[in-house]
Short mmCIF file of C-alpha atoms and ligand atoms in Angstrom, two decimals:
data_model
loop_
_atom_site.label_atom_id
_atom_site.label_comp_id
_atom_site.label_asym_id
_atom_site.label_seq_id
_atom_site.Cartn_x
_atom_site.Cartn_y
_atom_site.Cartn_z
CA MET A 1 -33.24 -74.57 -274.82
CA VAL A 2 -29.43 -75.29 -272.99
CA ASP A 3 -27.26 -76.84 -275.55
CA THR A 4 -27.05 -80.14 -273.39
CA GLY A 5 -22.58 -79.26 -274.73
CA ASP A 6 -22.62 -76.28 -273.55
CA LEU A 7 -23.83 -77.23 -269.87
CA GLN A 8 -21.61 -79.54 -270.11
CA PHE A 9 -18.63 -77.18 -271.01
CA LEU A 10 -19.88 -75.01 -268.31
CA ALA A 11 -19.69 -78.49 -265.89
CA ASN A 12 -16.51 -78.36 -266.84
CA SER A 13 -15.31 -74.71 -266.39
CA ILE A 14 -16.28 -74.92 -262.56
CA HIS A 15 -13.07 -75.10 -260.65
CA ALA A 16 -12.78 -77.69 -258.31
CA VAL A 17 -13.57 -77.02 -254.25
CA THR A 18 -9.35 -77.36 -253.83
CA SER A 19 -9.36 -74.36 -255.58
CA PRO A 20 -8.41 -71.80 -253.62
CA PHE A 21 -10.05 -69.01 -254.88
CA ARG A 22 -12.87 -70.48 -254.01
CA SER A 23 -11.62 -71.26 -250.97
CA TYR A 24 -11.88 -67.81 -250.36
CA LEU A 25 -15.38 -67.10 -251.98
CA ASN A 26 -16.59 -69.92 -249.95
CA ASP A 27 -15.04 -67.45 -246.47
CA LEU A 28 -16.67 -65.09 -247.91
CA TYR A 29 -19.91 -66.63 -247.96
CA ASP A 30 -20.23 -68.04 -244.43
CA LYS A 31 -18.90 -64.40 -243.67
CA TYR A 32 -21.54 -62.85 -244.90
CA GLN A 33 -24.15 -65.86 -244.49
CA SER A 34 -25.31 -64.31 -241.14
CA LEU A 35 -26.18 -60.93 -241.79
CA ASP A 36 -28.49 -60.19 -240.44
CA GLU A 37 -29.68 -56.57 -242.44
CA GLY A 38 -32.04 -55.70 -245.32
CA ALA A 39 -35.63 -56.18 -246.11
CA VAL A 40 -36.79 -58.61 -249.06
CA ALA A 41 -38.58 -56.24 -252.13
CA ASP A 42 -41.94 -56.13 -250.64
CA TYR A 43 -43.74 -52.85 -253.43
CA ILE A 44 -43.94 -56.03 -255.44
CA PRO A 45 -46.65 -58.56 -254.14
CA GLU A 46 -44.44 -61.84 -255.53
CA LEU A 47 -40.96 -60.39 -254.50
CA ALA A 48 -42.01 -61.00 -251.30
CA LEU A 49 -42.06 -64.18 -251.39
CA ALA A 50 -38.39 -64.56 -251.66
CA ASN A 51 -36.54 -66.61 -248.22
CA PRO A 52 -34.21 -64.27 -247.29
CA GLN A 53 -31.28 -67.05 -246.02
CA TRP A 54 -31.01 -66.83 -250.37
CA PHE A 55 -27.31 -66.35 -251.82
CA GLY A 56 -25.08 -66.94 -253.88
CA ILE A 57 -21.95 -65.67 -255.01
CA CYS A 58 -20.36 -66.16 -258.57
CA VAL A 59 -16.95 -64.92 -260.54
CA VAL A 60 -16.45 -65.26 -264.44
CA THR A 61 -13.20 -64.09 -265.67
CA VAL A 62 -13.33 -63.29 -268.95
CA ASP A 63 -11.18 -66.50 -270.03
CA GLY A 64 -14.18 -68.08 -269.11
CA GLN A 65 -12.82 -69.95 -265.86
CA VAL A 66 -16.20 -70.27 -262.71
CA PHE A 67 -15.82 -69.94 -259.33
CA GLU A 68 -19.11 -69.71 -257.84
CA VAL A 69 -21.26 -71.10 -253.73
CA GLY A 70 -24.37 -70.92 -252.01
CA ASP A 71 -27.64 -70.38 -254.14
CA CYS A 72 -25.83 -69.67 -257.24
CA ASP A 73 -28.61 -71.81 -259.75
CA LYS A 74 -31.33 -70.67 -257.73
CA LEU A 75 -32.87 -68.71 -260.12
CA PHE A 76 -35.18 -64.82 -259.48
CA THR A 77 -35.93 -61.89 -261.25
CA ILE A 78 -33.40 -59.76 -263.31
CA GLU A 79 -35.07 -56.30 -262.71
CA SER A 80 -33.46 -53.39 -262.67
CA ILE A 81 -30.72 -55.45 -264.16
CA SER A 82 -32.19 -55.92 -267.67
CA LYS A 83 -31.77 -51.77 -267.41
CA ALA A 84 -27.99 -50.60 -268.97
CA PHE A 85 -28.34 -54.09 -271.37
CA VAL A 86 -31.22 -53.29 -272.83
CA TYR A 87 -30.39 -49.77 -273.43
CA GLY A 88 -27.20 -50.92 -275.73
CA LEU A 89 -30.10 -52.75 -277.44
CA ALA A 90 -31.55 -49.86 -278.13
CA LEU A 91 -28.21 -48.00 -279.19
CA GLU A 92 -27.70 -50.96 -281.39
CA ASP A 93 -31.14 -50.49 -282.69
CA TRP A 94 -30.84 -46.43 -282.95
CA GLY A 95 -27.56 -45.15 -282.44
CA ARG A 96 -25.55 -43.40 -279.31
CA GLU A 97 -26.90 -39.39 -280.56
CA TYR A 98 -30.70 -40.84 -281.68
CA VAL A 99 -31.08 -42.24 -278.36
CA ASN A 100 -29.91 -39.48 -276.71
CA THR A 101 -32.79 -37.34 -277.69
CA LYS A 102 -34.40 -39.60 -275.73
CA VAL A 103 -32.88 -40.51 -272.35
CA SER A 104 -30.16 -38.73 -271.32
CA VAL A 105 -27.45 -40.79 -268.70
CA GLU A 106 -26.20 -37.75 -266.03
CA PRO A 107 -27.88 -39.52 -261.91
CA THR A 108 -30.61 -38.48 -260.10
CA ARG A 109 -29.67 -38.65 -256.78
CA GLU A 110 -33.33 -39.87 -256.41
CA ALA A 111 -34.21 -43.19 -256.49
CA PHE A 112 -34.63 -45.20 -258.88
CA ASN A 113 -38.33 -45.43 -259.20
CA SER A 114 -38.44 -41.18 -258.78
CA ILE A 115 -41.06 -38.99 -260.77
CA VAL A 116 -39.08 -36.87 -263.08
CA LEU A 117 -37.67 -35.23 -266.06
CA ASP A 118 -34.88 -33.23 -266.95
CA GLU A 119 -37.02 -29.70 -267.10
CA LYS A 120 -35.49 -28.03 -269.86
CA THR A 121 -35.24 -31.31 -271.97
CA ASN A 122 -37.81 -33.41 -270.66
CA ARG A 123 -36.06 -36.96 -270.99
CA PRO A 124 -35.68 -39.49 -268.07
CA TYR A 125 -32.22 -38.42 -266.76
CA ASN A 126 -29.87 -42.02 -267.75
CA PRO A 127 -31.09 -45.28 -268.44
CA ILE A 128 -31.20 -47.17 -265.35
CA VAL A 129 -34.50 -44.56 -263.44
CA ASN A 130 -37.76 -46.40 -264.29
CA ALA A 131 -37.99 -43.29 -266.30
CA GLY A 132 -35.61 -43.74 -268.44
CA ALA A 133 -35.30 -47.16 -268.72
CA ILE A 134 -38.89 -47.54 -269.59
CA ALA A 135 -38.00 -44.78 -272.42
CA THR A 136 -35.77 -47.67 -273.50
CA THR A 137 -37.64 -49.89 -273.86
CA ASP A 138 -40.03 -47.77 -276.17
CA LEU A 139 -36.44 -47.70 -278.82
CA ILE A 140 -36.54 -51.40 -278.98
CA LYS A 141 -37.23 -51.90 -282.18
CA GLY A 142 -39.66 -55.18 -283.23
CA ASP A 143 -42.71 -55.82 -285.71
CA GLY A 144 -45.13 -55.98 -282.22
CA ALA A 145 -45.19 -57.04 -278.78
CA THR A 146 -43.70 -60.69 -279.93
CA GLU A 147 -41.20 -59.41 -281.72
CA ARG A 148 -40.47 -56.35 -279.71
CA LEU A 149 -40.09 -59.24 -276.01
CA THR A 150 -38.12 -63.05 -278.03
CA ARG A 151 -35.64 -59.59 -279.73
CA ILE A 152 -35.06 -58.83 -275.86
CA LEU A 153 -34.88 -62.62 -274.90
CA ASP A 154 -32.46 -63.71 -277.41
CA MET A 155 -30.10 -60.98 -276.62
CA PHE A 156 -29.96 -62.19 -272.69
CA ARG A 157 -29.46 -65.20 -274.35
CA ARG A 158 -26.13 -64.14 -276.12
CA TYR A 159 -25.16 -62.43 -272.69
CA THR A 160 -25.59 -65.63 -270.28
CA GLY A 161 -25.48 -68.37 -272.66
CA ARG A 162 -28.35 -70.54 -272.30
CA LYS A 163 -32.36 -68.85 -272.83
CA HIS A 164 -34.48 -66.69 -270.64
CA ASP A 165 -37.87 -67.06 -269.52
CA ILE A 166 -40.01 -64.93 -268.58
CA ASN A 167 -41.23 -65.71 -264.64
CA VAL A 168 -45.15 -64.20 -265.03
CA PRO A 169 -46.72 -64.70 -261.99
CA VAL A 170 -43.82 -61.90 -261.14
CA PHE A 171 -44.82 -60.05 -264.44
CA LEU A 172 -48.43 -59.85 -263.54
CA SER A 173 -47.88 -58.21 -260.27
CA GLN A 174 -45.51 -56.23 -261.24
CA LYS A 175 -47.95 -55.01 -263.87
CA ALA A 176 -50.80 -54.98 -261.53
CA THR A 177 -48.62 -53.15 -259.42
CA GLY A 178 -47.84 -50.67 -261.05
CA ASN A 179 -49.90 -47.57 -260.93
CA ARG A 180 -46.52 -45.28 -260.48
CA ASN A 181 -44.66 -46.66 -263.70
CA ARG A 182 -47.91 -45.68 -265.67
CA ALA A 183 -47.96 -42.56 -264.46
CA ILE A 184 -43.78 -42.36 -265.34
CA ALA A 185 -44.57 -43.24 -268.68
CA TYR A 186 -48.16 -41.11 -269.29
CA LEU A 187 -45.77 -38.33 -268.08
CA MET A 188 -43.59 -39.00 -270.65
CA LEU A 189 -46.14 -39.58 -273.76
CA ASN A 190 -47.16 -36.35 -272.88
CA PHE A 191 -44.50 -34.50 -273.44
CA GLY A 192 -43.61 -36.78 -276.12
CA MET A 193 -41.08 -38.39 -274.95
CA VAL A 194 -42.20 -42.57 -276.11
CA SER A 195 -45.01 -43.94 -278.84
CA ASP A 196 -48.03 -43.51 -278.16
CA ARG A 197 -47.54 -48.11 -278.15
CA ILE A 198 -47.18 -46.68 -274.35
CA GLU A 199 -48.87 -49.96 -272.56
CA GLU A 200 -47.22 -52.61 -275.22
CA THR A 201 -44.06 -50.74 -273.92
CA LEU A 202 -44.85 -50.52 -270.50
CA ASP A 203 -45.69 -54.20 -270.87
CA LEU A 204 -42.45 -54.87 -272.79
CA TYR A 205 -41.00 -53.35 -269.12
CA PHE A 206 -42.55 -55.79 -266.88
CA GLN A 207 -41.33 -58.47 -268.70
CA GLN A 208 -37.63 -57.16 -269.39
CA SER A 209 -37.79 -56.97 -265.61
CA SER A 210 -39.16 -60.15 -265.01
CA ILE A 211 -37.10 -62.27 -266.51
CA ILE A 212 -35.50 -65.37 -265.12
CA ALA A 213 -31.96 -65.72 -264.70
CA ASN A 214 -29.13 -67.15 -261.41
CA ALA A 215 -26.34 -65.62 -260.04
CA ARG A 216 -23.92 -67.70 -262.61
CA ASP A 217 -26.31 -66.04 -265.61
CA LEU A 218 -25.24 -62.60 -263.60
CA ALA A 219 -21.52 -63.26 -263.57
CA MET A 220 -21.90 -63.91 -266.71
CA MET A 221 -23.26 -61.34 -268.03
CA ALA A 222 -21.12 -58.78 -266.80
CA ALA A 223 -17.74 -61.06 -268.01
CA THR A 224 -18.79 -60.71 -270.91
CA LEU A 225 -19.18 -57.33 -271.13
CA ALA A 226 -15.34 -57.32 -269.31
CA ASN A 227 -14.47 -59.17 -272.19
CA GLY A 228 -15.60 -56.73 -275.13
CA GLY A 229 -18.88 -58.09 -275.71
CA ILE A 230 -18.62 -61.48 -276.54
CA ASN A 231 -19.47 -63.92 -273.52
CA PRO A 232 -16.19 -65.87 -272.95
CA ILE A 233 -17.86 -69.09 -273.14
CA THR A 234 -19.54 -69.15 -276.14
CA LYS A 235 -17.72 -67.24 -278.11
CA GLU A 236 -20.98 -64.42 -278.97
CA ARG A 237 -20.63 -62.20 -279.52
CA ALA A 238 -23.69 -60.66 -276.99
CA ILE A 239 -23.73 -56.47 -277.71
CA ASP A 240 -21.81 -53.88 -280.60
CA GLU A 241 -18.39 -53.78 -279.77
CA ARG A 242 -19.41 -50.28 -279.76
CA TYR A 243 -21.47 -50.23 -277.41
CA VAL A 244 -19.75 -51.58 -274.78
CA GLN A 245 -18.43 -48.94 -272.89
CA ASP A 246 -21.69 -47.21 -272.40
CA ALA A 247 -23.67 -50.18 -271.47
CA ILE A 248 -21.00 -50.45 -268.45
CA GLY A 249 -20.75 -46.58 -268.47
CA VAL A 250 -24.37 -46.23 -267.09
CA MET A 251 -23.63 -49.15 -264.58
CA LEU A 252 -20.87 -46.63 -263.61
CA THR A 253 -22.89 -43.16 -262.91
CA CYS A 254 -26.79 -45.46 -262.54
CA GLY A 255 -26.98 -48.83 -261.40
CA MET A 256 -27.05 -48.72 -257.74
CA TYR A 257 -29.55 -45.91 -257.48
CA ASP A 258 -28.96 -43.18 -255.83
CA TYR A 259 -25.76 -45.08 -253.85
CA SER A 260 -23.84 -44.92 -257.40
CA SER A 261 -20.95 -42.68 -256.02
CA GLU A 262 -20.49 -44.07 -252.44
CA TRP A 263 -19.85 -47.35 -254.49
CA MET A 264 -17.81 -45.90 -257.06
CA TYR A 265 -16.06 -43.93 -254.14
CA ARG A 266 -16.01 -47.50 -251.93
CA VAL A 267 -16.11 -50.48 -254.49
CA GLY A 268 -15.02 -48.57 -257.76
CA MET A 269 -17.03 -51.33 -259.65
CA PRO A 270 -19.40 -50.57 -262.85
CA ALA A 271 -22.70 -52.61 -261.25
CA GLN A 272 -26.73 -53.10 -262.12
CA SER A 273 -28.87 -53.81 -258.94
CA GLY A 274 -32.63 -55.07 -259.17
CA VAL A 275 -34.64 -55.32 -256.59
CA GLY A 276 -34.89 -58.94 -257.15
CA GLY A 277 -31.33 -59.43 -255.10
CA GLY A 278 -29.51 -59.34 -257.75
CA ILE A 279 -26.29 -57.62 -258.76
CA THR A 280 -23.70 -57.13 -261.43
CA ALA A 281 -20.72 -55.75 -261.53
CA VAL A 282 -18.08 -55.67 -264.59
CA VAL A 283 -14.22 -56.06 -263.35
CA PRO A 284 -13.38 -54.58 -267.49
CA GLY A 285 -10.82 -56.75 -268.81
CA LYS A 286 -10.60 -58.72 -265.94
CA LEU A 287 -14.01 -60.94 -265.21
CA GLY A 288 -17.77 -60.20 -264.18
CA ILE A 289 -19.27 -60.67 -260.54
CA GLY A 290 -22.89 -61.96 -260.07
CA THR A 291 -24.09 -62.21 -256.55
CA PHE A 292 -27.94 -62.96 -255.06
CA SER A 293 -28.80 -62.09 -252.10
CA PRO A 294 -32.94 -61.01 -251.32
CA PRO A 295 -33.09 -58.32 -248.41
CA LEU A 296 -32.68 -55.56 -250.04
CA ASP A 297 -30.57 -52.28 -247.94
CA ALA A 298 -33.35 -48.24 -247.73
CA LYS A 299 -32.26 -48.15 -251.79
CA GLY A 300 -32.79 -50.41 -253.26
CA ASN A 301 -29.48 -53.00 -253.15
CA SER A 302 -28.60 -56.71 -251.79
CA VAL A 303 -27.35 -55.71 -248.35
CA ARG A 304 -25.22 -58.67 -248.52
CA GLY A 305 -24.38 -58.54 -252.12
CA ILE A 306 -22.95 -54.80 -250.75
CA LYS A 307 -20.38 -55.83 -249.11
CA VAL A 308 -19.28 -59.08 -251.27
CA CYS A 309 -18.30 -57.14 -254.15
CA GLU A 310 -17.08 -54.20 -251.17
CA ASP A 311 -14.97 -57.69 -249.44
CA LEU A 312 -13.59 -59.05 -253.61
CA SER A 313 -12.66 -55.96 -254.20
CA LYS A 314 -10.72 -54.38 -251.17
CA ASP A 315 -8.90 -57.94 -250.89
CA PHE A 316 -8.47 -58.05 -255.02
CA GLY A 317 -7.27 -54.47 -255.79
CA LEU A 318 -10.14 -54.64 -257.90
CA HIS A 319 -11.52 -50.78 -257.73
CA LEU A 320 -11.11 -49.34 -261.05
CA PHE A 321 -9.11 -46.25 -260.25
CA ASN A 322 -6.80 -48.32 -258.12
CA VAL A 323 -3.56 -48.11 -259.06
CA ALA A 324 -1.79 -50.04 -256.71
CA LYS A 325 -3.20 -52.77 -258.25
CA PRO A 326 -2.23 -55.70 -256.33
CA THR A 327 -4.04 -57.98 -258.33
CA HIS A 328 -1.64 -60.05 -258.61
CA VAL A 329 -3.15 -61.51 -255.40
CA LEU A 330 -5.92 -62.87 -257.42
CA LYS A 331 -3.60 -63.79 -260.22
CA ASP A 332 -1.76 -66.44 -256.70
CA LEU A 333 -5.38 -67.55 -256.15
CA ILE A 334 -7.48 -68.73 -259.62
CA GLU A 335 -5.16 -71.43 -261.01
CA GLY A 336 -4.37 -72.19 -265.18
CA GLY A 337 -5.99 -69.95 -267.37
CA ASP A 338 -3.84 -68.00 -269.51
CA SER A 339 -5.50 -63.89 -269.26
CA VAL A 340 -4.64 -64.17 -265.70
CA ASP A 341 -0.84 -63.01 -267.18
CA ARG A 342 -2.11 -60.21 -268.82
CA TRP A 343 -3.31 -58.88 -265.15
N1 LIG B 401 -38.79 -53.24 -262.33
C1 LIG B 401 -38.46 -52.62 -260.61
C2 LIG B 401 -39.49 -51.61 -261.20
O1 LIG B 401 -39.91 -50.79 -261.79
C3 LIG B 401 -37.20 -52.81 -260.83
C4 LIG B 401 -36.46 -51.85 -260.30
C5 LIG B 401 -36.04 -52.24 -259.29
O2 LIG B 401 -35.18 -53.62 -259.81
N2 LIG B 401 -34.89 -50.93 -258.32
O3 LIG B 401 -40.18 -51.01 -259.84
#
């Protein structure tokens, strides 16, 4: 459980309604709350129960300031957002060279659930498509299912600063209907790309997808990566600093699936989306963004989440390759905090 001291600390760091940046976020929320596009994922039956109106935006700076609007306490399942983070854990367990023999880092231009492997090497293309994520999950060390899951959950605790659980109905729903993922896993088993504890690994994959979080958690996860792997509030290291760039890197090239290049062009922030409606976006050295809104576009990305990140990027010059750097606008909006002076 979360230490009440941590909660109090978090509550204290959430800015008063008067903060100009919070007003900006309120306007952003109002602008897109009425947007009526996209559809809630229903291929996992439990996800179809989500309310399309749920909408939350949270921004956490690397010095631990938290700004939020809307449904930032609403819990949902992180789905694919787990993937880049679990990839980081696999790298810690095995190192870059070995992991790279099991899963490549090339974008696919295919949907996240495509059944394609690199023809020459039989490797899945990247850790973000389901094939690559299942191969990555297979690499997570631990003595049996419980220990492997515990290690994954504990990693997410380090990123967010609070304990996480599995949504059991969503897990069972994914397990019951996940024959496509099962097929992908068995195809990889056929090629010797994953170990033969395949059902255990599939369960673990469905469980990591069913981890419960909220938009604030997603922003904290992104802010932790933006902060070199150290949670900006608890100051706990979540990932070995050597692998921060790898987790952010695969988000950059693959995190929005077959929308990743256009996202890079338009928004320019490494990000990871999940079919539960979450997006986590990293502005390295500056901040993390977490959005939650269940209606998805045809590629499986949250419609409102994309809009919010587009606006934040445009309005504050947060695109990674924006050399004009008008981030002073954001600096003016965020009151206090030493870190903004570095921008
Ligand atoms: N667990 C989901 C699946 O395997 C994750 C997909 C996603 O969020 N894009 O289909």
